[in-house]
Amino acid sequence: MTITPTQMTAISSQLAVDLSSQSTDRLIELCLLHRAAPDALPSFVVALETEIQRRFTSAEIASNDVMFSVLQNFLNQFASPVPYFQLKMIQMAATVNRDIWFQNNADLFATSINDVDVMTWLITQPDILDKCLNNSFGLTMLAQSTTASTAILTHDPAVTLWKQATNLWSIWPNHTAGMTVLAKSSELMSYVAASSTAMTAVIASSTAMTAVIASSTAMTAVAASSTAMTAVAASSTAMIAVAASSTALSKIVVSTPARNALMTNNAILQSVRQQIRSTITTNWVMQRSVSGVMDVNTPASAVNPSVANPPGFVLASLGFFAGASNGKTEAAHPNGIIAATGGTSPSPNNLSQFDVISFNGVIFTARSNHGAVYAQLWSPN
C-alpha cells in the first residue's frame, strides 16, 4: 500500500527528533518506522549512526550488547542499498505505468544496479526482474551496466528471462557494457549467431560489431554459424569492420560456414579486399609467393598446389603471358564460385595490380590465349 503525503509528513516528524534524548527501546521503534518509510527522512540513517557511536562506548557494549547488536543490525541494513532497492522494486512492480516509474527513478535504478549485492538480489526475483527486462527504460539501464549485465548473463534463470525480453534486440546491441559481457560467452554467442533476428540487430549496430569482433570467443561462435555469417557477409558495413580485424579474419579462414558465406557474397568480399590485405599483411605470415603461366583452359599447375594449404587468404594479380597480350586468367573460389577474371598485367610477379582475394584452395585457370598469375598465401601463423 502506498504511503500518503500526510503519513510521510507525520513519519518524518517522528524521525526528526533528537536521538540522544530517546531511550534505546524508542530507537528501535524509530528504526522500524524508518524501515517502513525510508523516503520520509533519509538523514535519519546518518543521525542513527552518530547516536550509536556516541551511546555505545566499549563499556556500554559490554553491559548491553544485545541492544547494540539490534541497533547496529538496523544501521547495517539501512546503509546497504539492497533493502531500499527492494522496497522501490516492489513499488515499481505494483505501478500501473512503469515507463513513468523508470523515468522518475532513473538515477536510483542506474546507481543501484551497479551494486553487486543489489544485482545478486534482483536476479533471484524472477517476477521483478522480468518487469525490468520488459520495460524499455529498465532494459536500457541494465544493458548500460557491466555489473548488471554480468549478473544477468551468468545466472541461468535470469538468462532465460533475458532471452524472452520483448525489445531485447532493439536495445541490447546498442550498449557497450552489455555487448562486451555477452561477447565473452561462447554459449550465448552461439545462441545469438543462430538467430537471424539477433544477428541482424548486431550487424546493424557498430557498438555490437565492435564488441563481437574484438572477442575471439564471440567471433569463433559467429564464424561457426551459417546463419550469422550469411548475415555478416551480406552486409558491406559489417564486412568493413570484419576486414579491419585480424581476430575476426583468423576465425573466418578456418571455418567452412564462414568461408562459404564470404565466397557466396563475392562482390562484397572483393569490395573489401584492400582492407583485408592491409590487415593480414600487417598481422599474419606469408606462407607462399608464387607465379606461373598456363595455356588456355589450363589450370595453373605451378601455382594452384602451392596455395592449397595452410588455411588462409590468397591475394593475386591476374594477367597474361608477356608474349600473348590477349590472355585472360580466371580465379575460382574453392567452392567453385568465380571470384574474378582479369588480364591487366603481363606475367605479374608482384601485387602492384591486386585483382582478387580468395582462400587457400583457389583455382587459377587460363581462359583466353596464355594466362598468367602471381599469388600470395597468408595465414594467421
Coordinates of N, CA and C in Angstrom, one line a residue, residues 237-367:
T237 N 28.7 -2.9 -44.5 CA 29.2 -2.3 -43.2 C 29.8 -3.3 -42.3
A238 N 29.2 -4.4 -42.1 CA 29.8 -5.5 -41.3 C 31.1 -6.0 -41.8
M239 N 31.2 -6.1 -43.1 CA 32.4 -6.7 -43.7 C 33.5 -5.7 -43.6
I240 N 33.3 -4.4 -43.7 CA 34.3 -3.4 -43.5 C 34.9 -3.6 -42.1
A241 N 34.0 -3.8 -41.1 CA 34.5 -4.0 -39.7 C 35.3 -5.3 -39.6
V242 N 34.8 -6.3 -40.2 CA 35.5 -7.6 -40.2 C 36.8 -7.5 -40.8
A243 N 36.9 -6.8 -42.0 CA 38.1 -6.7 -42.7 C 39.2 -6.0 -41.9
A244 N 38.9 -5.2 -41.0 CA 39.9 -4.5 -40.2 C 40.3 -5.3 -39.0
S245 N 39.8 -6.4 -38.7 CA 40.1 -7.2 -37.5 C 40.8 -8.5 -37.8
S246 N 42.0 -8.6 -37.4 CA 42.8 -9.8 -37.5 C 42.2 -11.0 -36.8
T247 N 41.6 -10.7 -35.6 CA 40.9 -11.7 -34.8 C 39.7 -12.3 -35.6
A248 N 38.9 -11.4 -36.2 CA 37.8 -11.9 -37.0 C 38.2 -12.7 -38.2
L249 N 39.2 -12.2 -38.9 CA 39.6 -12.9 -40.1 C 40.2 -14.2 -39.8
S250 N 40.9 -14.3 -38.7 CA 41.6 -15.6 -38.3 C 40.6 -16.7 -38.0
K251 N 39.4 -16.3 -37.5 CA 38.3 -17.2 -37.2 C 37.6 -17.7 -38.5
I252 N 37.5 -16.7 -39.5 CA 36.8 -17.0 -40.7 C 37.6 -18.0 -41.6
V253 N 38.9 -17.8 -41.7 CA 39.6 -18.7 -42.6 C 39.7 -20.1 -42.3
V254 N 39.3 -20.5 -41.0 CA 39.3 -21.9 -40.6 C 37.9 -22.4 -40.4
S255 N 36.9 -21.6 -40.8 CA 35.5 -22.0 -40.7 C 34.9 -22.2 -42.0
T256 N 34.4 -23.4 -42.3 CA 33.7 -23.7 -43.6 C 32.4 -22.8 -43.8
P257 N 31.6 -22.7 -42.8 CA 30.4 -21.8 -42.9 C 30.8 -20.4 -43.2
A258 N 31.8 -19.9 -42.6 CA 32.3 -18.5 -42.8 C 32.9 -18.3 -44.2
R259 N 33.7 -19.2 -44.6 CA 34.3 -19.1 -45.9 C 33.2 -19.2 -47.0
N260 N 32.3 -20.1 -46.8 CA 31.3 -20.3 -47.9 C 30.4 -19.0 -47.9
A261 N 30.1 -18.4 -46.8 CA 29.3 -17.2 -46.8 C 30.0 -16.0 -47.5
L262 N 31.3 -15.9 -47.3 CA 32.1 -14.8 -48.0 C 32.2 -15.1 -49.5
M263 N 32.4 -16.4 -49.8 CA 32.5 -16.7 -51.2 C 31.2 -16.5 -52.0
T264 N 30.1 -16.8 -51.3 CA 28.8 -16.7 -51.9 C 28.5 -15.2 -52.1
N265 N 29.0 -14.3 -51.2 CA 28.8 -12.9 -51.4 C 30.1 -12.3 -51.9
N266 N 30.5 -12.8 -53.1 CA 31.8 -12.5 -53.6 C 32.0 -11.0 -53.9
A267 N 30.9 -10.3 -54.4 CA 31.0 -8.9 -54.7 C 31.4 -8.1 -53.5
I268 N 30.8 -8.4 -52.3 CA 31.2 -7.7 -51.1 C 32.6 -8.0 -50.7
L269 N 32.9 -9.3 -50.8 CA 34.3 -9.8 -50.4 C 35.3 -9.0 -51.2
Q270 N 35.1 -8.9 -52.5 CA 36.1 -8.2 -53.3 C 36.1 -6.7 -53.0
S271 N 35.0 -6.2 -52.6 CA 35.0 -4.7 -52.3 C 35.8 -4.4 -51.1
V272 N 36.1 -5.4 -50.2 CA 36.9 -5.1 -49.0 C 38.2 -5.7 -49.1
R273 N 38.6 -6.2 -50.3 CA 39.9 -6.9 -50.4 C 41.1 -6.1 -50.0
Q274 N 41.1 -4.8 -50.3 CA 42.2 -3.9 -49.9 C 42.3 -3.8 -48.4
Q275 N 41.1 -3.7 -47.7 CA 41.2 -3.6 -46.2 C 41.7 -4.9 -45.6
I276 N 41.2 -6.1 -46.2 CA 41.7 -7.4 -45.7 C 43.2 -7.5 -45.9
R277 N 43.7 -7.1 -47.1 CA 45.1 -7.2 -47.4 C 45.9 -6.4 -46.4
S278 N 45.4 -5.1 -46.1 CA 46.2 -4.3 -45.1 C 46.2 -5.0 -43.8
T279 N 45.1 -5.6 -43.4 CA 45.1 -6.2 -42.0 C 46.0 -7.4 -42.0
I280 N 45.9 -8.3 -42.9 CA 46.7 -9.6 -42.8 C 48.2 -9.4 -43.1
T281 N 48.5 -8.5 -44.0 CA 49.9 -8.3 -44.3 C 50.6 -7.6 -43.1
T282 N 49.8 -7.0 -42.2 CA 50.4 -6.4 -41.0 C 50.5 -7.4 -39.9
N283 N 49.6 -8.4 -39.8 CA 49.5 -9.2 -38.6 C 49.8 -10.7 -38.9
W284 N 49.7 -11.1 -40.2 CA 49.8 -12.6 -40.4 C 51.2 -12.9 -41.1
V285 N 51.3 -14.2 -41.5 CA 52.6 -14.6 -42.1 C 52.3 -15.0 -43.5
M286 N 53.2 -14.6 -44.4 CA 53.1 -15.0 -45.8 C 53.7 -16.4 -46.0
Q287 N 52.9 -17.4 -46.3 CA 53.4 -18.8 -46.5 C 53.9 -19.1 -47.9
R288 N 53.4 -18.4 -48.9 CA 53.8 -18.7 -50.3 C 53.8 -17.4 -51.1
S289 N 54.7 -17.4 -52.0 CA 54.7 -16.3 -53.0 C 55.1 -17.0 -54.3
V290 N 54.2 -17.1 -55.3 CA 54.4 -17.9 -56.4 C 53.8 -17.3 -57.7
S291 N 54.4 -17.5 -58.8 CA 53.8 -17.0 -60.1 C 53.9 -18.2 -61.1
G292 N 53.1 -18.0 -62.2 CA 53.1 -19.1 -63.2 C 52.3 -18.6 -64.4
V293 N 52.5 -19.3 -65.5 CA 51.7 -19.1 -66.8 C 51.1 -20.4 -67.2
M294 N 50.1 -20.3 -68.0 CA 49.4 -21.5 -68.4 C 48.7 -21.3 -69.8
D295 N 48.5 -22.5 -70.5 CA 47.8 -22.4 -71.7 C 46.3 -22.2 -71.5
V296 N 45.6 -21.9 -72.6 CA 44.2 -21.6 -72.5 C 43.4 -22.8 -71.9
N297 N 42.5 -22.6 -71.0 CA 41.7 -23.6 -70.3 C 42.5 -24.6 -69.5
T298 N 43.7 -24.1 -69.1 CA 44.6 -25.0 -68.3 C 44.8 -24.4 -67.0
P299 N 44.6 -25.2 -65.9 CA 44.8 -24.7 -64.6 C 46.3 -24.4 -64.4
A300 N 46.6 -23.5 -63.4 CA 47.9 -23.0 -63.2 C 48.6 -24.1 -62.3
S301 N 49.3 -25.0 -62.9 CA 49.8 -26.2 -62.2 C 51.0 -25.8 -61.3
A302 N 51.6 -24.7 -61.6 CA 52.7 -24.3 -60.7 C 52.3 -23.4 -59.5
V303 N 51.0 -22.9 -59.6 CA 50.5 -22.0 -58.6 C 49.5 -22.7 -57.7
N304 N 48.5 -23.4 -58.3 CA 47.4 -23.9 -57.5 C 47.8 -24.8 -56.4
P305 N 48.7 -25.8 -56.6 CA 49.1 -26.6 -55.4 C 49.8 -25.8 -54.3
S306 N 50.5 -24.8 -54.8 CA 51.3 -24.0 -53.8 C 50.4 -23.2 -52.8
V307 N 49.2 -22.9 -53.3 CA 48.3 -22.1 -52.4 C 47.1 -22.9 -51.9
A308 N 47.3 -24.2 -51.9 CA 46.2 -25.1 -51.4 C 46.1 -25.1 -49.9
N309 N 47.3 -25.0 -49.2 CA 47.3 -25.1 -47.7 C 48.5 -24.3 -47.3
P310 N 48.5 -23.8 -46.0 CA 47.5 -24.0 -44.9 C 46.4 -23.0 -45.1
P311 N 45.4 -23.1 -44.2 CA 44.2 -22.2 -44.3 C 44.6 -20.8 -44.2
G312 N 44.1 -20.0 -45.1 CA 44.4 -18.6 -45.1 C 43.8 -17.9 -46.3
F313 N 44.1 -16.6 -46.5 CA 43.7 -15.8 -47.7 C 44.7 -15.9 -48.8
V314 N 44.2 -15.9 -50.0 CA 45.1 -15.8 -51.2 C 44.9 -14.5 -51.9
L315 N 45.9 -13.7 -52.1 CA 45.9 -12.4 -52.8 C 46.5 -12.6 -54.1
A316 N 46.0 -12.1 -55.2 CA 46.5 -12.5 -56.5 C 46.4 -11.3 -57.5
S317 N 47.3 -11.3 -58.4 CA 47.3 -10.5 -59.6 C 47.0 -11.4 -60.8
L318 N 46.0 -11.1 -61.6 CA 45.6 -11.9 -62.8 C 46.1 -11.2 -64.0
G319 N 46.8 -12.0 -64.9 CA 47.4 -11.3 -66.0 C 47.5 -12.2 -67.2
F320 N 48.5 -12.0 -68.1 CA 48.7 -12.7 -69.3 C 50.2 -12.9 -69.5
F321 N 50.5 -14.0 -70.3 CA 51.9 -14.2 -70.6 C 52.4 -13.1 -71.5
A322 N 53.6 -12.6 -71.2 CA 54.1 -11.4 -71.8 C 54.0 -11.4 -73.3
G323 N 54.2 -12.6 -73.9 CA 54.2 -12.7 -75.4 C 52.8 -13.0 -75.9
A324 N 51.7 -13.0 -75.1 CA 50.4 -13.2 -75.6 C 49.4 -12.2 -74.9
S325 N 49.3 -11.0 -75.5 CA 48.7 -9.9 -74.9 C 47.2 -10.1 -74.7
N326 N 46.6 -11.0 -75.3 CA 45.1 -11.2 -75.2 C 44.8 -12.3 -74.1
G327 N 45.7 -12.7 -73.3 CA 45.5 -13.7 -72.3 C 44.6 -13.2 -71.2
K328 N 43.8 -14.2 -70.7 CA 42.9 -13.9 -69.5 C 43.0 -15.0 -68.5
T329 N 43.0 -14.6 -67.2 CA 43.1 -15.6 -66.2 C 41.9 -15.5 -65.3
E330 N 41.3 -16.7 -64.9 CA 40.2 -16.8 -64.0 C 40.6 -17.3 -62.7
A331 N 40.0 -16.7 -61.6 CA 40.2 -17.2 -60.2 C 38.8 -17.7 -59.7
A332 N 38.8 -19.0 -59.4 CA 37.6 -19.6 -58.9 C 37.8 -20.0 -57.4
H333 N 36.9 -19.5 -56.6 CA 36.9 -19.9 -55.1 C 37.0 -21.4 -55.0
P334 N 37.4 -21.8 -53.8 CA 37.4 -23.3 -53.6 C 36.1 -23.9 -53.7
N335 N 35.0 -23.2 -53.5 CA 33.6 -23.8 -53.7 C 33.1 -23.7 -55.1
G336 N 34.0 -23.2 -56.1 CA 33.6 -23.2 -57.5 C 33.0 -21.9 -58.0
I337 N 32.7 -21.0 -57.1 CA 32.2 -19.7 -57.5 C 33.3 -18.8 -58.1
I338 N 33.0 -18.2 -59.2 CA 34.1 -17.4 -59.8 C 34.3 -16.1 -59.0
A339 N 35.6 -15.9 -58.6 CA 35.9 -14.7 -57.8 C 36.2 -13.6 -58.7
A340 N 37.0 -13.8 -59.8 CA 37.3 -12.7 -60.7 C 38.0 -13.3 -62.0
T341 N 37.9 -12.5 -63.1 CA 38.6 -12.8 -64.3 C 39.3 -11.6 -64.8
G342 N 40.6 -11.7 -65.1 CA 41.3 -10.5 -65.5 C 42.6 -10.8 -66.3
G343 N 43.2 -9.8 -66.9 CA 44.4 -9.9 -67.7 C 45.0 -8.6 -67.9
T344 N 45.2 -7.9 -66.8 CA 45.7 -6.5 -67.0 C 47.2 -6.4 -66.9
S345 N 47.9 -7.5 -66.3 CA 49.3 -7.4 -66.1 C 50.1 -8.5 -66.9
P346 N 51.1 -8.1 -67.5 CA 52.0 -9.0 -68.3 C 52.9 -9.8 -67.3
S347 N 52.7 -11.1 -67.3 CA 53.5 -12.0 -66.4 C 53.7 -11.4 -65.1
P348 N 52.7 -11.2 -64.3 CA 52.9 -10.5 -63.0 C 53.8 -11.2 -62.0
N349 N 54.6 -10.5 -61.3 CA 55.4 -11.1 -60.2 C 55.3 -10.3 -58.9
N350 N 54.3 -9.5 -58.8 CA 54.0 -8.8 -57.5 C 52.6 -8.4 -57.5
L351 N 52.2 -7.7 -56.4 CA 50.7 -7.3 -56.2 C 50.5 -5.9 -56.5
S352 N 51.3 -5.3 -57.4 CA 51.1 -3.9 -57.7 C 49.7 -3.7 -58.4
Q353 N 49.3 -4.8 -59.1 CA 47.9 -4.9 -59.6 C 47.2 -6.0 -58.8
F354 N 46.4 -5.6 -57.8 CA 45.8 -6.5 -56.9 C 44.4 -6.8 -57.4
D355 N 44.1 -7.9 -58.1 CA 42.9 -8.1 -58.7 C 41.9 -8.9 -58.0
V356 N 42.3 -9.8 -57.1 CA 41.3 -10.7 -56.5 C 41.8 -11.2 -55.1
I357 N 40.9 -11.5 -54.2 CA 41.2 -12.2 -53.0 C 40.3 -13.4 -52.9
S358 N 40.9 -14.5 -52.4 CA 40.2 -15.8 -52.2 C 40.8 -16.5 -51.0
F359 N 40.5 -17.8 -50.9 CA 41.0 -18.6 -49.8 C 42.0 -19.6 -50.4
N360 N 42.7 -20.3 -49.5 CA 43.5 -21.4 -49.9 C 42.6 -22.4 -50.6
G361 N 43.2 -23.0 -51.6 CA 42.3 -23.9 -52.5 C 41.8 -23.2 -53.7
V362 N 42.0 -21.9 -53.9 CA 41.5 -21.2 -55.0 C 42.2 -21.9 -56.3
I363 N 41.4 -21.9 -57.4 CA 41.9 -22.4 -58.6 C 42.1 -21.3 -59.7
F364 N 43.3 -21.2 -60.2 CA 43.6 -20.2 -61.3 C 43.6 -21.0 -62.6
T365 N 42.9 -20.5 -63.6 CA 42.8 -21.1 -64.9 C 42.9 -20.1 -66.0
A366 N 43.7 -20.4 -67.1 CA 43.7 -19.5 -68.2 C 42.4 -19.7 -69.0
R367 N 41.8 -18.5 -69.4 CA 40.6 -18.6 -70.2 C 40.7 -18.0 -71.6

